[in-house]
Amino acid sequence: MTGLNWTSILAIYRFEMARTFRTIGQSILSPVITTVLYFVVFGGAIGGRIESVEGIAYGSFIVPGLVMLTLLQQAINNAAFGIYFPKFIGTIYELLSAPINFLEIVIGYVGAAATKALGVAAIILVTATFFVELTVLHPLAMLAFLVLTAVSFSLLGFILGIWAGNFEQLTLVPLLVVTPLVFLGGAFYSIDMLPEGWAQVTYFNPVLYLISGFRWSFFGVADVAPWVSLLAIAGFLAACMGVIWWIFRTGWRIKP
Amino acid sequence: MADIIEIRGLEKTYDDGFQALKGVDLTIREGEILALLGPNGAGKTTLISAVCGLVTPTGGTVTVGGHDILSDYRAARSLIGLVPQEITIEPFEKVIDTVRFSRGLFGRPRDESHIERVLRALSLWEKRNNRNKELSGGMKRRILIAKALAHEPRVLFLDEPTAGVDVTLRREMWDLVRRLRDEGVTIILTTHYIEEAEQMADRIGVIDRGRLLLVEETAGLMHKLGRKELVVEIAEPLAAVPPALAAHGLTLSDDGCRLIYTFDATAERTGMTRLMADIAEAGLHVRDLSTRQSSLEEVFLRLVDEGAQAMEAAQ
Ligand SMILES: Nc1ncnc2c1ncn2[C@@H]1O[C@H](COP(=O)(O)OP(=O)(O)O)[C@@H](O)[C@H]1O
Ligand SMILES: [Mg+2]
């Protein structure tokens, strides 16, 4: 083993990015429209009655949650589809017969999925500035949270894509698991606003730590300490890498 | 000739408990065309898949160019190009990008002149900017070959390259395979067409139910196992084989005009002289005589049959 084979990694990365750019319209249009709708409904209609949360205008308060929601969905969907598709049409044979290791495959696929998710997140942030005032107190921390989240949830999506046996499973899991976690993870409210018992339950939601940390990088206020958030994401990322390492070691769902 | 692939005691039992390979030993020589011949379900694809890394072997060892396929998979796989049995191809990608991707995936630096050479050799150059899905089935298979050749492999596996391909395309495929062999590429192809193995291969391995029954030079195999038939055409049609000739085990053609005698061409005594004498004694008038070599098809059926019998006897 003499380090990573970057030619192979780049080949996968480019191939995946080319696939993204072929469908650039729908990949960007739909998240942007969804976000605008959220602003109209939550920021405009409801926000008019809520005024402010923890001293922040409600319209601005929901921006980090919205960005995270899209980032998670994009990362998971891109990565899941990216690896599911070759498995589904059979072109995965080439990956398996190539002189590459699991880390190189993962860097290629997950790198491309995360890049695309980050691109969409950036577009949404820019879109948001058309609706509300935005200041970022800790830009470096913001970037770190964005990148870590994009990568770790792309890893999760990669696992999902390998696990999925059909298109239903591929699309249902993000819908049934991820979206509720985001909504209940404080995307649109501070958990202080919840009744006593519910606030406790919410601490078991991993997405809470993402949104809280990310929001802190904007406004300096958080539900949990930012370093706890960072640790939680790093732990999640490591866990996903562990699972993927095991998948390639055993050939689970990819190699008879 | 040096050996390029060594397969020792290769076994594969699938998760459902089915044993698709039952201890295969096979040595492949550098620069040869080896045909793996066997009926559907014999284990040909499993054998190729195990060597190429698509299937995890459950026993045995394989080396390619001296590199173990498990512990030294990078070096081993770099030498191999694989054309799978099923046509699986990214539909929306352009032909040339698909082929470039394969080269990159195998860690080779960009080389546009090589890509062009491969695409031209496969008559795909004109179509290079088309999307894969716009091409015909035969062309798609050639794209798969182009992908397999993109990284300049020394060994090429072709899994049923001419299944469902029309006669002209098949001829083209054969020409291509020979040209590649002339360039020094070792070729292993699987087929269940005897004619194909006979036409193409330097050596033929016969595989059935997970066992390699034999590996022989194509000509030698024909010679060694070749039964011959002597066809005796007679003037007057017969209703049955005359009792005087019963000892020869003849069969009579449907129109009653031909007596067919099967013999072992390599045996010391063929029994032909005796037969001719008996025919003359029986008062039959011979109009014509001809002999013909039995085809590999017949040879193969017999081998599979003998293999099965030997296995039953062993059990
Ligand atoms: N993934 C699998 N799981 C279980 N059995 C399999 C699998 N793949 C192939 N087989 C079985 O193994 C045997 C050999 O298959 P294969 O290698 O494809 O044969 P061939 O290529 O000679 O037609 C067949 O009986 C087939 O049903
Ligand atoms: Mg097969």
Coordinates of C-alpha atoms and ligand atoms in Angstrom, one line a residue:
Chain A
M1 CA 0.0 0.0 0.0
T2 CA 1.6 3.3 -1.1
G3 CA -0.9 5.9 0.0
L4 CA -4.1 6.8 -1.8
N5 CA -4.6 6.4 -5.5
W6 CA -5.7 10.0 -6.4
T7 CA -6.1 9.3 -10.1
S8 CA -8.9 6.8 -9.4
I9 CA -10.5 9.0 -6.8
L10 CA -10.6 11.9 -9.2
A11 CA -12.0 9.7 -11.9
I12 CA -15.0 8.8 -9.6
Y13 CA -15.3 12.4 -8.4
R14 CA -15.4 13.9 -11.9
F15 CA -17.8 11.2 -13.1
E16 CA -20.2 11.9 -10.2
M17 CA -19.9 15.7 -10.7
A18 CA -20.7 15.3 -14.4
R19 CA -23.8 13.5 -13.5
T20 CA -24.8 16.4 -11.2
F21 CA -24.2 19.0 -13.9
R22 CA -26.3 17.0 -16.4
T23 CA -29.3 17.6 -14.1
I24 CA -28.2 21.0 -12.7
G25 CA -31.6 22.6 -13.2
Q26 CA -33.6 20.2 -11.0
S27 CA -30.8 19.8 -8.5
I28 CA -30.9 23.5 -7.6
L29 CA -34.3 24.6 -8.5
S30 CA -36.3 22.4 -6.2
P31 CA -34.4 23.2 -3.0
V32 CA -34.4 26.9 -3.7
I33 CA -38.2 26.8 -4.3
T34 CA -38.7 24.8 -1.1
T35 CA -36.7 27.3 0.9
V36 CA -38.5 30.3 -0.5
L37 CA -41.8 28.6 0.5
Y38 CA -40.4 28.1 4.0
F39 CA -39.5 31.7 4.3
V40 CA -43.0 32.8 3.1
V41 CA -44.8 30.5 5.5
F42 CA -42.6 30.4 8.6
G43 CA -40.7 33.7 8.2
G44 CA -43.5 35.8 6.8
A45 CA -46.9 34.4 8.0
I46 CA -45.9 32.8 11.3
G47 CA -42.9 34.9 12.0
G48 CA -45.1 38.0 12.1
R49 CA -46.7 36.7 15.3
I50 CA -43.5 35.3 16.9
E51 CA -41.4 38.4 16.7
S52 CA -38.1 37.1 18.1
V53 CA -36.5 34.0 19.7
E54 CA -33.7 34.6 22.2
G55 CA -33.4 38.1 20.9
I56 CA -33.1 37.2 17.2
A57 CA -35.7 38.1 14.6
Y58 CA -37.7 34.9 13.9
G59 CA -37.0 35.1 10.1
S60 CA -33.3 35.1 10.8
F61 CA -33.5 32.5 13.5
I62 CA -34.8 29.8 11.2
V63 CA -32.1 30.3 8.5
P64 CA -29.5 27.9 10.0
G65 CA -32.2 25.3 10.5
L66 CA -33.4 25.7 6.9
V67 CA -29.9 25.4 5.6
M68 CA -29.2 22.3 7.7
L69 CA -32.5 20.7 6.6
T70 CA -31.5 21.1 2.9
L71 CA -27.9 20.2 3.5
L72 CA -28.9 16.9 5.2
Q73 CA -31.5 16.0 2.6
Q74 CA -29.1 16.8 -0.3
A75 CA -26.1 15.0 1.3
I76 CA -28.1 11.9 2.0
N77 CA -30.0 11.8 -1.3
N78 CA -27.0 12.5 -3.5
A79 CA -24.7 10.0 -1.9
A80 CA -27.4 7.3 -1.6
F81 CA -28.4 7.7 -5.2
G82 CA -24.8 8.0 -6.3
I83 CA -23.9 4.4 -5.2
Y84 CA -27.4 2.9 -5.5
F85 CA -27.5 3.7 -9.2
P86 CA -24.4 1.6 -10.3
K87 CA -25.6 -1.2 -8.0
F88 CA -29.0 -1.0 -9.6
I89 CA -27.9 -1.0 -13.3
G90 CA -25.0 -3.3 -12.6
T91 CA -22.1 -1.0 -13.5
I92 CA -20.7 -1.5 -10.0
Y93 CA -18.9 -4.5 -11.4
E94 CA -16.3 -2.0 -12.6
L95 CA -15.7 -0.5 -9.2
L96 CA -15.3 -3.9 -7.7
S97 CA -12.8 -5.1 -10.3
A98 CA -10.7 -1.9 -10.2
P99 CA -7.4 -1.8 -8.2
I100 CA -8.9 0.6 -5.6
N101 CA -9.7 0.3 -1.9
F102 CA -12.8 1.2 0.0
L103 CA -11.4 4.5 1.2
E104 CA -10.8 5.7 -2.4
I105 CA -14.3 4.7 -3.5
V106 CA -15.8 6.5 -0.5
I107 CA -13.7 9.7 -1.0
G108 CA -14.8 9.8 -4.6
Y109 CA -18.5 9.3 -4.1
V110 CA -18.9 11.0 -0.8
G111 CA -16.7 13.9 -1.9
A112 CA -18.9 14.5 -4.9
A113 CA -22.2 14.2 -2.9
A114 CA -20.9 16.6 -0.2
T115 CA -19.7 19.1 -2.8
K116 CA -23.1 19.2 -4.4
A117 CA -24.8 19.5 -1.0
L118 CA -22.5 22.3 0.0
G119 CA -23.2 24.1 -3.3
V120 CA -27.0 23.9 -2.7
A121 CA -26.5 25.1 0.9
A122 CA -24.5 28.1 -0.3
I123 CA -27.3 29.0 -2.8
I124 CA -29.9 28.8 0.0
L125 CA -27.8 31.0 2.2
V126 CA -27.6 33.6 -0.5
T127 CA -31.3 33.2 -1.2
A128 CA -32.0 33.8 2.5
T129 CA -30.2 37.2 2.4
F130 CA -33.0 38.4 0.0
F131 CA -35.5 37.8 2.8
V132 CA -33.8 38.6 6.1
E133 CA -30.9 40.3 7.7
L134 CA -28.0 37.8 8.2
T135 CA -24.8 38.3 10.1
V136 CA -22.3 35.5 10.8
L137 CA -20.4 35.8 14.1
H138 CA -18.1 32.8 13.6
P139 CA -17.6 32.2 9.9
L140 CA -14.8 29.6 10.3
A141 CA -17.0 27.6 12.7
M142 CA -19.9 27.9 10.3
L143 CA -17.8 26.5 7.5
A144 CA -16.5 23.7 9.7
F145 CA -20.1 22.8 10.7
L146 CA -21.2 22.9 7.1
V147 CA -18.4 20.7 5.8
L148 CA -18.5 18.2 8.6
T149 CA -22.3 17.8 8.3
A150 CA -22.2 17.5 4.5
V151 CA -19.5 14.8 4.8
S152 CA -21.0 12.8 7.6
F153 CA -24.5 12.8 6.2
S154 CA -23.1 11.9 2.7
L155 CA -21.5 8.9 4.5
L156 CA -24.9 8.0 5.9
G157 CA -26.4 8.3 2.5
F158 CA -23.7 6.1 1.0
I159 CA -24.6 3.4 3.6
L160 CA -28.3 3.9 2.8
G161 CA -27.6 3.5 -0.9
I162 CA -25.7 0.2 -0.4
W163 CA -28.4 -1.1 2.0
A164 CA -31.4 -0.1 -0.2
G165 CA -32.9 -3.0 -2.2
N166 CA -35.3 -0.9 -4.2
F167 CA -36.2 2.7 -4.9
E168 CA -38.9 2.8 -2.2
Q169 CA -36.4 2.1 0.5
L170 CA -34.0 4.6 -1.1
T171 CA -36.5 7.5 -0.9
L172 CA -38.5 6.5 2.2
V173 CA -35.7 6.5 4.7
P174 CA -34.8 10.1 4.2
L175 CA -38.5 11.0 4.3
L176 CA -39.5 9.0 7.3
V177 CA -36.3 9.4 9.4
V178 CA -34.4 12.4 8.5
T179 CA -37.1 15.0 7.9
P180 CA -38.8 14.4 11.3
L181 CA -35.4 14.5 13.0
V182 CA -34.7 17.9 11.5
F183 CA -38.1 19.3 12.3
L184 CA -37.9 18.0 15.9
G185 CA -34.3 19.0 16.2
G186 CA -35.1 22.7 16.7
A187 CA -34.9 23.8 13.1
F188 CA -37.8 26.2 13.6
Y189 CA -37.8 26.8 17.3
S190 CA -35.5 26.9 20.4
I191 CA -35.9 23.8 22.6
D192 CA -36.5 26.2 25.5
M193 CA -39.9 26.8 23.9
L194 CA -40.9 23.1 24.4
P195 CA -42.7 21.8 27.5
E196 CA -40.3 20.3 30.2
G197 CA -40.5 16.6 29.3
W198 CA -40.2 17.1 25.6
A199 CA -37.0 19.2 25.9
Q200 CA -35.3 16.2 27.6
V201 CA -36.4 13.8 24.8
T202 CA -35.0 16.2 22.2
Y203 CA -31.5 15.8 23.6
F204 CA -31.5 12.3 22.1
N205 CA -32.0 13.7 18.6
P206 CA -28.6 13.9 17.0
V207 CA -29.7 16.6 14.6
L208 CA -30.3 19.0 17.5
Y209 CA -26.6 19.2 18.0
L210 CA -26.0 20.0 14.3
I211 CA -28.5 22.8 14.2
S212 CA -27.6 24.2 17.6
G213 CA -23.9 24.4 16.7
F214 CA -24.6 25.8 13.3
R215 CA -26.9 28.4 14.8
W216 CA -24.3 29.4 17.3
S217 CA -21.9 30.1 14.5
F218 CA -24.4 32.7 13.2
F219 CA -25.8 34.3 16.4
G220 CA -23.6 33.1 19.3
V221 CA -26.6 31.5 21.0
A222 CA -27.1 27.7 21.2
D223 CA -29.2 25.0 22.9
V224 CA -26.1 23.0 23.6
A225 CA -22.4 24.0 23.9
P226 CA -20.8 24.4 20.5
W227 CA -17.9 22.0 21.4
V228 CA -20.4 19.3 22.3
S229 CA -22.0 19.8 18.9
L230 CA -18.7 19.5 17.1
L231 CA -17.8 16.4 19.1
A232 CA -21.2 14.8 18.3
I233 CA -20.7 15.4 14.5
A234 CA -17.2 14.0 14.6
G235 CA -18.4 10.9 16.5
F236 CA -21.2 10.4 14.0
L237 CA -18.7 10.7 11.1
A238 CA -16.4 8.2 12.7
A239 CA -19.3 5.8 13.2
C240 CA -20.3 6.0 9.6
M241 CA -16.8 5.4 8.4
G242 CA -16.6 2.3 10.6
V243 CA -19.8 0.9 9.1
I244 CA -18.5 1.5 5.6
W245 CA -15.2 -0.1 6.3
W246 CA -17.1 -3.1 7.6
I247 CA -19.3 -3.1 4.4
F248 CA -16.3 -3.3 2.1
R249 CA -14.6 -5.9 4.3
T250 CA -17.5 -8.3 4.2
G251 CA -18.9 -7.3 0.9
W252 CA -22.3 -6.9 2.5
R253 CA -25.0 -6.2 -0.1
I254 CA -22.4 -5.6 -2.9
K255 CA -20.4 -8.8 -3.3
P256 CA -21.8 -12.4 -3.2
Chain B
M1 CA 5.3 -19.6 -22.6
A2 CA 5.2 -18.2 -19.1
D3 CA 2.2 -18.6 -16.9
I4 CA 0.2 -15.5 -16.1
I5 CA -2.7 -16.8 -14.0
E6 CA -2.5 -19.6 -11.4
I7 CA -5.8 -20.9 -10.0
R8 CA -5.4 -23.5 -7.2
G9 CA -8.3 -25.3 -5.5
L10 CA -10.7 -22.4 -6.1
E11 CA -14.0 -22.9 -4.4
K12 CA -17.1 -20.8 -4.1
T13 CA -20.2 -21.6 -2.0
Y14 CA -22.8 -18.9 -2.3
D15 CA -24.7 -17.7 0.8
D16 CA -27.7 -19.9 0.0
G17 CA -25.4 -22.9 0.3
F18 CA -25.0 -23.6 -3.4
Q19 CA -21.5 -24.7 -4.3
A20 CA -20.8 -23.1 -7.7
L21 CA -17.1 -24.0 -7.8
K22 CA -15.8 -27.2 -6.4
G23 CA -12.0 -26.9 -6.3
V24 CA -10.9 -25.6 -9.7
D25 CA -7.2 -25.8 -10.7
L26 CA -6.2 -24.0 -13.8
T27 CA -3.0 -22.4 -15.2
I28 CA -3.3 -19.8 -17.9
R29 CA -0.4 -19.1 -20.1
E30 CA 0.7 -15.6 -21.1
G31 CA -0.5 -14.7 -24.6
E32 CA -2.9 -17.5 -25.2
I33 CA -6.6 -17.6 -26.0
L34 CA -8.3 -19.9 -23.5
A35 CA -12.0 -20.8 -23.9
L36 CA -13.9 -21.9 -20.9
L37 CA -16.6 -24.1 -22.4
G38 CA -19.6 -25.2 -20.4
P39 CA -23.4 -25.2 -20.3
N40 CA -25.4 -22.6 -18.5
G41 CA -25.0 -22.7 -14.8
A42 CA -21.6 -24.5 -15.1
G43 CA -19.8 -21.9 -13.0
K44 CA -18.0 -19.9 -15.8
T45 CA -19.2 -16.5 -14.6
T46 CA -18.5 -17.4 -11.0
L47 CA -15.0 -18.4 -11.9
I48 CA -14.3 -15.2 -13.8
S49 CA -15.9 -13.1 -11.0
A50 CA -13.8 -14.7 -8.4
V51 CA -10.6 -13.9 -10.3
C52 CA -11.7 -10.3 -11.0
G53 CA -12.8 -9.5 -7.4
L54 CA -16.6 -9.5 -7.9
V55 CA -17.2 -12.6 -5.8
T56 CA -15.4 -13.5 -2.7
P57 CA -13.9 -17.0 -3.0
T58 CA -14.6 -19.4 -0.2
G59 CA -11.5 -21.5 -0.8
G60 CA -8.3 -21.7 -2.8
T61 CA -5.9 -19.2 -4.2
V62 CA -5.5 -17.2 -7.4
T63 CA -2.4 -15.3 -8.5
V64 CA -2.3 -12.9 -11.5
G65 CA 1.1 -12.1 -12.8
G66 CA 2.5 -13.5 -9.6
H67 CA 0.3 -11.3 -7.4
D68 CA -2.3 -12.8 -5.1
I69 CA -5.7 -11.5 -5.9
L70 CA -6.6 -10.9 -2.2
S71 CA -3.4 -9.7 -0.4
D72 CA -2.0 -7.9 -3.5
Y73 CA -5.2 -7.0 -5.2
R74 CA -3.9 -3.7 -6.6
A75 CA -1.2 -5.2 -8.6
A76 CA -3.3 -8.2 -9.6
R77 CA -6.3 -6.2 -10.8
S78 CA -4.2 -3.6 -12.6
L79 CA -3.4 -6.4 -15.1
I80 CA -7.0 -7.4 -15.7
G81 CA -9.7 -6.1 -18.0
L82 CA -13.2 -7.5 -17.6
V83 CA -16.1 -7.6 -20.0
P84 CA -19.1 -8.9 -18.1
Q85 CA -21.7 -11.2 -19.5
E86 CA -24.6 -8.7 -19.0
I87 CA -24.5 -5.4 -20.9
T88 CA -24.4 -2.9 -18.0
I89 CA -23.6 0.6 -18.9
E90 CA -24.3 4.1 -17.7
P91 CA -27.1 5.2 -20.1
F92 CA -26.7 9.0 -20.1
E93 CA -23.0 9.2 -20.3
K94 CA -21.1 9.9 -23.6
V95 CA -19.3 7.0 -25.1
I96 CA -15.9 8.6 -24.9
D97 CA -16.4 9.8 -21.3
T98 CA -17.4 6.3 -20.2
V99 CA -14.1 4.9 -21.7
R100 CA -12.0 7.7 -20.2
F101 CA -13.6 7.1 -16.8
S102 CA -12.5 3.4 -16.9
R103 CA -8.9 4.4 -17.6
G104 CA -8.9 6.8 -14.7
L105 CA -10.6 4.4 -12.4
F106 CA -7.8 2.0 -12.9
G107 CA -5.3 4.6 -11.9
R108 CA -3.8 5.3 -15.4
P109 CA -2.9 8.8 -16.4
R110 CA -4.9 10.4 -19.3
D111 CA -3.9 9.2 -22.7
E112 CA -6.2 10.5 -25.4
S113 CA -4.3 8.7 -28.2
H114 CA -4.8 5.4 -26.5
I115 CA -8.5 6.1 -26.0
E116 CA -8.8 7.0 -29.7
R117 CA -6.9 3.8 -30.8
V118 CA -9.3 1.7 -28.7
L119 CA -12.4 3.4 -30.0
R120 CA -11.2 3.1 -33.6
A121 CA -10.3 -0.5 -33.2
L122 CA -13.9 -1.2 -32.0
S123 CA -15.5 1.0 -34.7
L124 CA -16.9 3.4 -32.1
W125 CA -14.9 6.5 -33.0
E126 CA -17.7 8.0 -35.1
K127 CA -20.1 7.5 -32.2
R128 CA -17.8 8.8 -29.4
N129 CA -20.0 11.8 -28.6
N130 CA -23.2 9.9 -28.6
R131 CA -24.9 9.0 -25.3
N132 CA -24.5 5.3 -24.5
K133 CA -28.2 4.6 -24.6
E134 CA -28.4 5.8 -28.2
L135 CA -26.2 2.9 -29.4
S136 CA -27.3 -0.5 -30.5
G137 CA -26.8 -3.7 -28.4
G138 CA -23.8 -4.8 -30.4
M139 CA -22.2 -1.4 -30.0
K140 CA -22.9 -1.3 -26.3
R141 CA -21.0 -4.6 -25.9
R142 CA -18.1 -3.0 -27.8
I143 CA -18.2 -0.1 -25.4
L144 CA -17.8 -2.6 -22.6
I145 CA -14.8 -4.0 -24.4
A146 CA -13.4 -0.5 -24.9
K147 CA -13.8 0.2 -21.2
A148 CA -12.0 -3.0 -20.4
L149 CA -9.1 -2.1 -22.7
A150 CA -8.9 1.5 -21.6
H151 CA -6.2 0.8 -19.0
E152 CA -4.1 -1.4 -21.3
P153 CA -4.6 -4.7 -19.4
R154 CA -2.4 -7.7 -20.0
V155 CA -5.3 -10.1 -19.4
L156 CA -8.8 -9.8 -20.9
F157 CA -11.8 -11.7 -19.6
L158 CA -14.7 -11.9 -22.0
D159 CA -17.7 -13.5 -20.5
E160 CA -19.9 -14.8 -23.3
P161 CA -18.8 -12.1 -25.7
T162 CA -21.0 -13.3 -28.6
A163 CA -24.1 -14.4 -26.8
G164 CA -27.1 -12.9 -28.7
V165 CA -24.8 -11.4 -31.3
D166 CA -25.5 -11.9 -35.0
V167 CA -23.1 -13.7 -37.3
T168 CA -21.3 -10.7 -38.8
L169 CA -20.7 -9.2 -35.4
R170 CA -19.5 -12.5 -34.1
R171 CA -16.9 -12.7 -36.9
E172 CA -15.8 -9.1 -36.1
M173 CA -15.5 -10.1 -32.4
W174 CA -13.4 -13.0 -33.3
D175 CA -11.1 -10.9 -35.5
L176 CA -10.7 -8.4 -32.7
V177 CA -9.8 -11.1 -30.2
R178 CA -7.2 -12.5 -32.5
R179 CA -5.7 -9.0 -33.1
L180 CA -5.5 -8.5 -29.3
R181 CA -3.8 -11.8 -28.8
D182 CA -1.3 -10.8 -31.5
E183 CA -0.6 -7.7 -29.4
G184 CA 0.3 -10.0 -26.6
V185 CA -2.9 -9.8 -24.5
T186 CA -3.9 -13.0 -22.8
I187 CA -7.6 -13.7 -23.4
I188 CA -10.0 -15.9 -21.4
L189 CA -13.4 -16.2 -22.9
T190 CA -16.4 -18.2 -21.9
T191 CA -18.9 -19.6 -24.3
H192 CA -21.4 -22.3 -24.6
Y193 CA -21.0 -22.4 -28.4
I194 CA -18.6 -25.2 -29.3
E195 CA -17.9 -23.7 -32.6
E196 CA -16.7 -20.5 -31.0
A197 CA -14.3 -22.3 -28.8
E198 CA -13.1 -24.4 -31.7
Q199 CA -12.6 -21.4 -33.9
M200 CA -11.0 -19.1 -31.4
A201 CA -9.1 -20.9 -28.7
D202 CA -5.6 -22.1 -28.4
R203 CA -6.7 -24.2 -25.5
I204 CA -10.1 -25.3 -24.3
G205 CA -11.2 -25.9 -20.7
V206 CA -14.4 -27.8 -20.2
I207 CA -16.3 -26.9 -17.1
D208 CA -19.5 -28.4 -15.8
R209 CA -21.2 -28.2 -12.4
G210 CA -18.4 -26.4 -10.8
R211 CA -15.6 -28.7 -11.9
L212 CA -13.0 -28.2 -14.6
L213 CA -13.2 -31.5 -16.4
L214 CA -10.2 -31.0 -18.6
V215 CA -7.9 -28.4 -20.3
E216 CA -6.4 -29.3 -23.6
E217 CA -5.0 -27.8 -26.8
T218 CA -7.9 -27.3 -29.1
A219 CA -6.4 -29.5 -31.9
G220 CA -5.2 -32.1 -29.4
L221 CA -8.6 -32.3 -27.8
M222 CA -10.2 -32.9 -31.2
H223 CA -7.7 -35.5 -32.1
K224 CA -7.6 -37.2 -28.7
L225 CA -11.3 -37.4 -28.2
G226 CA -12.4 -37.3 -31.9
R227 CA -14.6 -40.2 -32.8
K228 CA -14.9 -40.7 -36.5
E229 CA -17.9 -41.9 -38.5
L230 CA -17.7 -44.0 -41.6
V231 CA -20.7 -43.6 -43.8
V232 CA -21.4 -46.4 -46.3
E233 CA -23.8 -45.6 -49.1
I234 CA -25.5 -48.6 -50.6
A235 CA -27.3 -49.0 -53.9
E236 CA -30.5 -50.7 -52.7
P237 CA -32.4 -49.3 -49.6
L238 CA -32.5 -51.7 -46.6
A239 CA -35.4 -52.2 -44.2
A240 CA -33.0 -53.2 -41.4
V241 CA -29.3 -53.8 -40.7
P242 CA -28.6 -57.3 -42.1
P243 CA -28.0 -59.9 -39.4
A244 CA -24.7 -60.7 -40.9
L245 CA -23.5 -57.2 -39.9
A246 CA -25.0 -57.1 -36.5
A247 CA -21.7 -57.5 -34.7
H248 CA -20.4 -54.1 -36.0
G249 CA -23.0 -52.0 -34.1
L250 CA -24.1 -50.1 -37.2
T251 CA -27.0 -47.7 -37.5
L252 CA -29.2 -47.3 -40.5
S253 CA -30.2 -43.9 -41.9
D254 CA -33.9 -43.2 -42.1
D255 CA -34.1 -43.6 -45.9
G256 CA -32.3 -47.0 -45.5
C257 CA -29.5 -46.0 -48.0
R258 CA -26.7 -45.4 -45.5
L259 CA -25.0 -47.5 -42.9
I260 CA -23.1 -45.6 -40.3
Y261 CA -20.2 -47.0 -38.4
T262 CA -18.6 -45.2 -35.5
F263 CA -15.0 -45.9 -34.6
D264 CA -12.2 -44.5 -32.6
A265 CA -9.8 -42.9 -35.0
T266 CA -6.8 -43.1 -32.7
A267 CA -7.2 -46.8 -31.9
E268 CA -4.8 -49.3 -33.3
R269 CA -7.5 -51.4 -35.0
T270 CA -10.5 -49.5 -36.3
G271 CA -12.4 -52.6 -37.5
M272 CA -12.9 -51.0 -40.9
T273 CA -11.3 -53.8 -43.0
R274 CA -13.4 -56.4 -41.2
L275 CA -16.5 -54.4 -41.8
M276 CA -15.9 -53.9 -45.5
A277 CA -15.3 -57.6 -45.9
D278 CA -18.5 -58.4 -44.2
I279 CA -20.4 -55.9 -46.3
A280 CA -19.1 -57.6 -49.5
E281 CA -19.9 -61.0 -48.1
A282 CA -23.5 -59.9 -47.4
G283 CA -23.8 -59.0 -51.1
L284 CA -24.4 -55.3 -50.6
H285 CA -23.3 -52.9 -53.4
V286 CA -21.4 -49.9 -52.1
R287 CA -21.9 -46.7 -54.0
D288 CA -19.9 -44.3 -51.9
L289 CA -17.8 -44.1 -48.7
S290 CA -17.0 -41.1 -46.5
T291 CA -15.7 -40.4 -43.1
R292 CA -16.3 -37.4 -40.8
Q293 CA -14.9 -36.2 -37.6
S294 CA -17.4 -35.8 -34.7
S295 CA -17.8 -32.2 -33.7
L296 CA -16.7 -30.7 -30.4
E297 CA -20.4 -30.6 -29.5
E298 CA -20.6 -34.3 -29.5
V299 CA -17.2 -34.6 -27.8
F300 CA -18.4 -32.2 -25.2
L301 CA -21.7 -34.0 -24.5
R302 CA -19.7 -37.2 -24.1
L303 CA -17.3 -35.6 -21.7
V304 CA -20.0 -34.1 -19.6
D305 CA -21.7 -37.5 -19.6
E306 CA -18.5 -39.3 -18.6
G307 CA -17.8 -36.7 -15.9
A308 CA -21.2 -37.2 -14.4
Q309 CA -20.8 -41.0 -14.5
A310 CA -17.4 -40.8 -12.9
M311 CA -18.8 -38.6 -10.1
E312 CA -21.7 -41.0 -9.5
A313 CA -19.3 -43.9 -9.4
A314 CA -17.1 -42.0 -6.9
Q315 CA -20.0 -41.3 -4.6
Ligands
LIG1 N1 -25.3 -14.8 -6.3 C1 -25.6 -16.1 -6.4 N2 -26.2 -16.7 -5.4 C2 -26.5 -18.1 -5.4 N3 -26.3 -18.8 -6.5 C3 -25.7 -18.3 -7.6 C4 -25.3 -16.9 -7.6 N4 -24.7 -16.6 -8.7 C5 -24.7 -17.8 -9.4 N5 -25.3 -18.8 -8.7 C6 -25.4 -20.1 -9.2 O1 -24.2 -20.7 -9.4 C7 -24.2 -21.5 -10.6 C8 -23.2 -21.1 -11.6 O2 -23.6 -19.9 -12.1 P1 -22.7 -19.1 -13.2 O3 -21.3 -19.0 -12.7 O4 -23.4 -17.8 -13.5 O5 -22.7 -20.1 -14.4 P2 -22.4 -19.9 -16.0 O6 -21.7 -18.6 -16.1 O7 -21.5 -21.0 -16.3 O8 -23.7 -20.0 -16.7 C9 -25.6 -21.5 -11.1 O9 -26.3 -22.6 -10.7 C10 -26.2 -20.2 -10.5 O10 -27.6 -20.4 -10.3
MG2 MG -22.3 -16.9 -17.2

